[in-house]
């Protein structure tokens, strides 16, 4: 019987798979620094940081099973050096995350935050011919930065579903039928909405900064469902205040959650969600199953369902 640690229970059948395994399941939160030495496997969330110094204590650990596709919360190289496998949950959350990016685009483009907030404050006194006017999606250009699984799924939703002109910037031209590859500067200066879908790593920290915000149309919206640290948040606020762009729809921040009085929380031009990209019942169900199976396969010295290999 091995010890499997999870900082908090997740949703769905994956829990059952773990319980049925006969292993000892330990739910947190616990201080990982002092307890990780006892665990053979851990299931981690994006909020669980797995650093090299933590791994120094992890003498029994065989696998870190991340309940997420992004693995920027884990020191992959440190895991590799110690022979600790890392698993993740790609594919099953692709649609849900693209759908949330689309939700943010639509909410920004139709001024939904302003409208619902006025209704709740009792400010819906009469129909306003000039109230809550937004650009909408019709005839717009959406620029996608980072054309991996989620970027491509969003591109298809926008092009096939809404007939939107989709352009993208990525490490290379992918010859896609529904979206056109352009250089970054062209994307920045011609998009009505820009949606970020890059992986967070050492090279991409603060990728989106004031210099890039300044190149956007002053009527355009910036959407981020990837990771907060891809963006220089102070410079995002600066760009919003200066009117370099119209607004931002964000599902991620840096840090996460933001500090209590952070400008990003209440900024009138920011539509902010608490990192819910994968939060559909279906995606979370499947993520739990994969995360559980990744643990059990590793404990049995078998190949993981999804192993992260590029450290
Ligand atoms: C969520 O942010 C994920 O990486 O799955």
Coordinates of C-alpha atoms and ligand atoms in Angstrom, one line a residue:
X1 CA 0.0 0.0 0.0
X2 CA 1.4 3.4 -1.1
X3 CA 0.6 6.9 0.1
X4 CA -1.1 9.2 -2.4
X5 CA -1.5 12.9 -1.4
X6 CA -4.0 15.3 -2.8
X7 CA -4.3 18.9 -1.4
X8 CA -8.1 18.9 -1.8
X9 CA -10.7 16.4 -3.2
X10 CA -11.6 16.8 -6.9
X11 CA -14.9 16.1 -8.7
X12 CA -16.0 12.8 -10.1
X13 CA -15.2 9.2 -10.8
X14 CA -11.4 9.7 -10.5
X15 CA -11.8 9.7 -6.7
X16 CA -13.5 6.3 -6.9
X17 CA -10.6 4.9 -9.0
X18 CA -8.2 6.1 -6.3
X19 CA -10.2 4.6 -3.4
X20 CA -10.6 1.3 -5.2
X21 CA -6.9 1.0 -5.7
X22 CA -6.4 0.0 -2.1
X23 CA -3.7 2.7 -1.6
X24 CA -3.8 5.1 1.3
X25 CA -5.3 8.4 0.1
X26 CA -4.3 11.4 2.1
X27 CA -6.3 14.6 1.6
X28 CA -4.7 18.0 2.5
X29 CA -4.1 20.7 2.9
X30 CA -1.0 19.7 4.7
X31 CA 2.4 21.3 4.9
X32 CA 4.1 19.6 2.0
X33 CA 7.6 20.6 3.0
X34 CA 7.4 18.5 6.2
X35 CA 5.1 15.7 4.8
X36 CA 6.2 15.0 1.3
X37 CA 8.8 12.5 2.5
X38 CA 5.9 10.1 3.3
X39 CA 4.3 10.2 -0.1
X40 CA 4.8 7.9 -3.1
X41 CA 2.6 9.9 -5.3
X42 CA 1.0 13.4 -5.3
X43 CA -1.8 14.8 -7.3
X44 CA -1.2 18.6 -7.8
X45 CA -3.3 21.5 -8.8
X46 CA -2.1 24.7 -10.6
X47 CA -1.9 26.3 -7.2
X48 CA 0.5 23.6 -5.8
X49 CA 4.1 24.7 -6.5
X50 CA 6.5 21.8 -6.8
X51 CA 10.0 23.2 -6.5
X52 CA 13.4 21.6 -6.4
X53 CA 13.9 22.3 -2.7
X54 CA 10.5 20.6 -2.0
X55 CA 11.6 17.6 -4.1
X56 CA 14.8 17.4 -2.0
X57 CA 12.6 16.1 0.8
X58 CA 10.6 13.8 -1.4
X59 CA 12.6 10.6 -0.9
X60 CA 9.8 8.2 -1.8
X61 CA 8.1 10.1 -4.5
X62 CA 7.6 8.3 -7.9
X63 CA 5.1 10.6 -9.6
X64 CA 3.7 14.1 -9.6
X65 CA 0.3 13.9 -11.4
X66 CA -0.8 17.4 -12.3
X67 CA -4.6 17.9 -12.5
X68 CA -4.1 20.4 -15.4
X69 CA -2.5 20.6 -18.8
X70 CA 0.0 23.4 -17.9
X71 CA 2.9 22.2 -15.8
X72 CA 4.5 25.5 -15.0
X73 CA 3.8 24.9 -11.3
X74 CA 6.3 22.0 -11.4
X75 CA 10.1 22.0 -11.7
X76 CA 10.2 19.5 -14.5
X77 CA 14.0 19.3 -14.6
X78 CA 14.3 18.6 -10.9
X79 CA 11.7 15.8 -11.3
X80 CA 13.6 14.4 -14.2
X81 CA 16.9 14.4 -12.3
X82 CA 15.3 12.4 -9.5
X83 CA 13.5 9.9 -11.8
X84 CA 10.1 11.3 -10.7
X85 CA 7.5 11.0 -13.4
X86 CA 5.2 13.9 -14.2
X87 CA 1.7 13.4 -15.6
X88 CA -0.8 16.0 -16.9
X89 CA -4.3 16.1 -18.4
X90 CA -4.2 17.5 -21.9
X91 CA -7.0 17.2 -24.6
X92 CA -9.9 16.6 -22.2
X93 CA -10.0 20.3 -21.3
X94 CA -9.2 21.8 -24.7
X95 CA -12.8 22.5 -25.7
X96 CA -13.8 23.8 -22.2
X97 CA -10.8 26.3 -22.1
X98 CA -11.4 27.5 -25.7
X99 CA -15.1 27.9 -24.8
X100 CA -14.1 30.1 -21.9
X101 CA -11.9 32.2 -24.1
X102 CA -14.9 32.6 -26.4
X103 CA -17.0 33.5 -23.4
X104 CA -14.6 36.2 -22.4
X105 CA -14.5 37.6 -25.9
X106 CA -18.3 37.7 -26.0
X107 CA -18.6 39.2 -22.6
X108 CA -16.1 42.0 -23.4
X109 CA -17.6 42.6 -26.8
X110 CA -21.1 43.0 -25.5
X111 CA -20.4 44.9 -22.3
X112 CA -22.0 42.1 -20.2
X113 CA -20.2 43.0 -17.0
X114 CA -21.4 46.6 -17.1
X115 CA -25.0 45.5 -18.0
X116 CA -25.4 42.8 -15.3
X117 CA -23.8 45.0 -12.7
X118 CA -26.2 47.8 -13.4
X119 CA -29.2 45.4 -13.2
X120 CA -28.0 44.2 -9.8
X121 CA -27.4 47.7 -8.5
X122 CA -31.0 48.6 -9.4
X123 CA -29.9 51.0 -12.2
X124 CA -32.1 49.5 -14.9
X125 CA -34.6 52.3 -14.8
X126 CA -35.4 52.5 -18.5
X127 CA -34.2 51.1 -21.8
X128 CA -31.2 53.0 -23.0
X129 CA -30.7 53.4 -26.7
X130 CA -27.0 54.3 -26.1
X131 CA -26.3 52.0 -23.2
X132 CA -23.9 49.1 -23.2
X133 CA -22.8 49.4 -26.8
X134 CA -20.0 47.1 -27.7
X135 CA -18.3 46.0 -30.9
X136 CA -19.7 42.4 -30.9
X137 CA -18.1 39.8 -33.0
X138 CA -19.6 40.4 -36.5
X139 CA -17.0 41.3 -39.1
X140 CA -14.2 41.3 -36.5
X141 CA -10.7 40.0 -36.6
X142 CA -9.6 37.8 -33.7
X143 CA -5.8 37.3 -33.3
X144 CA -4.7 34.1 -31.5
X145 CA -1.2 34.0 -30.0
X146 CA 0.0 30.4 -29.5
X147 CA -1.7 28.0 -31.8
X148 CA -1.6 24.7 -29.8
X149 CA -4.6 22.6 -29.0
X150 CA -6.6 25.3 -27.3
X151 CA -5.7 28.1 -29.7
X152 CA -6.7 25.8 -32.6
X153 CA -10.0 24.8 -31.0
X154 CA -10.8 28.5 -30.4
X155 CA -9.9 29.4 -34.0
X156 CA -12.3 26.7 -35.3
X157 CA -15.1 27.9 -33.0
X158 CA -14.7 31.4 -34.2
X159 CA -14.2 30.7 -37.9
X160 CA -16.8 27.9 -38.3
X161 CA -19.3 29.2 -35.8
X162 CA -19.2 32.9 -36.2
X163 CA -17.5 33.5 -39.6
X164 CA -14.9 35.6 -37.9
X165 CA -11.6 36.5 -39.6
X166 CA -9.1 34.5 -37.5
X167 CA -5.4 35.3 -37.7
X168 CA -2.7 33.8 -35.5
X169 CA 0.9 34.0 -34.5
X170 CA 2.8 30.9 -33.4
X171 CA 6.3 29.6 -33.5
X172 CA 5.6 28.4 -37.0
X173 CA 3.0 28.7 -39.8
X174 CA 0.7 25.6 -39.4
X175 CA -1.0 26.0 -42.7
X176 CA -4.5 26.0 -41.3
X177 CA -7.6 26.3 -43.5
X178 CA -9.6 28.4 -41.0
X179 CA -6.9 30.8 -39.8
X180 CA -4.1 32.8 -41.3
X181 CA -0.6 33.0 -40.0
X182 CA 0.7 36.5 -39.6
X183 CA 3.7 38.2 -38.0
X184 CA 3.2 39.3 -34.4
X185 CA 3.2 43.0 -35.1
X186 CA 0.5 42.6 -37.8
X187 CA -1.6 40.6 -35.3
X188 CA -1.2 43.2 -32.6
X189 CA -2.2 46.1 -34.8
X190 CA -5.1 44.6 -36.7
X191 CA -7.0 42.4 -34.2
X192 CA -10.2 43.5 -32.5
X193 CA -9.7 40.8 -29.9
X194 CA -6.4 39.2 -29.0
X195 CA -6.5 35.8 -27.2
X196 CA -3.3 34.5 -25.6
X197 CA -2.7 30.7 -25.6
X198 CA 1.0 30.2 -25.0
X199 CA 2.7 28.0 -22.5
X200 CA 4.3 29.6 -19.5
X201 CA 8.0 29.0 -19.2
X202 CA 11.2 30.9 -18.6
X203 CA 11.2 32.3 -22.1
X204 CA 7.6 33.5 -22.1
X205 CA 7.5 35.3 -18.7
X206 CA 6.0 38.8 -19.2
X207 CA 5.8 38.2 -22.9
X208 CA 2.9 40.6 -23.1
X209 CA 4.2 44.0 -21.9
X210 CA 3.4 47.7 -22.5
X211 CA 5.3 47.7 -25.8
X212 CA 2.9 45.1 -27.1
X213 CA -0.2 46.7 -25.6
X214 CA 0.7 50.0 -27.2
X215 CA 0.6 48.3 -30.6
X216 CA -3.0 47.2 -30.2
X217 CA -6.0 49.1 -31.6
X218 CA -7.4 51.4 -28.9
X219 CA -10.8 49.7 -29.5
X220 CA -9.4 46.1 -29.1
X221 CA -9.7 43.7 -26.2
X222 CA -7.1 41.5 -24.6
X223 CA -8.1 38.0 -23.5
X224 CA -6.0 35.6 -21.4
X225 CA -7.0 32.1 -20.4
X226 CA -3.5 30.7 -20.4
X227 CA -1.3 31.9 -17.5
X228 CA -1.0 35.2 -15.6
X229 CA 2.7 35.4 -15.7
X230 CA 2.7 35.6 -19.5
X231 CA 1.6 39.2 -18.9
X232 CA 3.2 42.1 -17.2
X233 CA 0.2 43.0 -15.1
X234 CA 1.3 46.5 -14.0
X235 CA 1.8 47.4 -17.6
X236 CA -1.6 45.9 -18.5
X237 CA -3.2 48.2 -16.0
X238 CA -1.1 51.1 -17.4
X239 CA -2.3 50.4 -20.9
X240 CA -5.9 50.2 -19.8
X241 CA -5.6 53.5 -17.9
X242 CA -4.0 55.2 -20.8
X243 CA -6.6 53.9 -23.3
X244 CA -4.1 51.9 -25.3
X245 CA -6.9 49.3 -25.6
X246 CA -10.5 49.0 -24.7
X247 CA -10.4 46.3 -22.1
X248 CA -9.3 42.9 -20.9
X249 CA -11.1 39.6 -20.3
X250 CA -8.9 37.5 -17.9
X251 CA -9.2 34.0 -16.4
X252 CA -5.7 34.1 -15.0
X253 CA -3.6 36.6 -13.0
X254 CA -0.2 36.9 -11.5
X255 CA -0.1 36.0 -8.6
X256 CA -3.2 33.9 -8.3
X257 CA -5.4 34.8 -6.6
X258 CA -4.5 38.5 -6.9
X259 CA -3.6 40.4 -3.7
X260 CA -6.8 41.7 -2.0
X261 CA -6.3 45.3 -3.1
X262 CA -4.8 44.5 -6.6
X263 CA -6.0 46.9 -9.3
X264 CA -6.9 44.0 -11.6
X265 CA -9.8 42.9 -9.3
X266 CA -12.0 46.0 -9.6
X267 CA -10.6 47.7 -12.7
X268 CA -13.7 48.9 -14.6
X269 CA -12.1 47.7 -17.9
X270 CA -11.3 44.2 -16.7
X271 CA -13.7 41.3 -16.8
X272 CA -12.0 38.8 -14.4
X273 CA -12.7 35.2 -13.6
X274 CA -11.1 33.0 -11.0
X275 CA -9.2 30.5 -13.3
X276 CA -12.1 28.4 -14.4
X277 CA -11.0 27.5 -17.9
X278 CA -11.4 23.8 -17.4
X279 CA -14.4 24.0 -15.1
X280 CA -17.0 22.0 -17.0
X281 CA -18.4 18.9 -15.5
X282 CA -17.2 16.8 -18.4
X283 CA -13.6 18.2 -18.5
X284 CA -13.2 18.0 -14.7
X285 CA -14.6 14.4 -14.7
X286 CA -12.1 13.3 -17.3
X287 CA -9.2 15.2 -15.8
X288 CA -9.8 13.4 -12.5
X289 CA -9.8 10.0 -14.2
X290 CA -6.6 10.7 -16.0
X291 CA -4.9 12.2 -12.9
X292 CA -5.9 9.2 -10.9
X293 CA -4.8 6.7 -13.6
X294 CA -1.5 8.5 -14.0
X295 CA -0.7 7.9 -10.4
X296 CA -1.7 4.3 -10.4
X297 CA 0.2 3.5 -13.6
X298 CA 3.4 5.2 -12.2
X299 CA 3.1 3.3 -8.9
X300 CA 2.8 0.1 -11.0
X301 CA 5.9 1.1 -13.0
X302 CA 3.7 1.3 -16.2
X303 CA 3.6 4.1 -18.8
X304 CA 1.4 7.0 -17.8
X305 CA -1.8 7.9 -19.7
X306 CA -0.2 11.3 -20.3
X307 CA 3.4 11.8 -19.3
X308 CA 5.2 15.1 -19.6
X309 CA 8.6 14.3 -21.1
X310 CA 10.1 17.6 -22.3
X311 CA 12.1 18.9 -19.4
Ligands
LIG1 C1 -5.3 24.9 -16.2 O1 -5.0 26.1 -16.2 C2 -4.6 23.9 -16.9 O2 -3.4 24.1 -17.2 O3 -5.1 22.8 -17.0

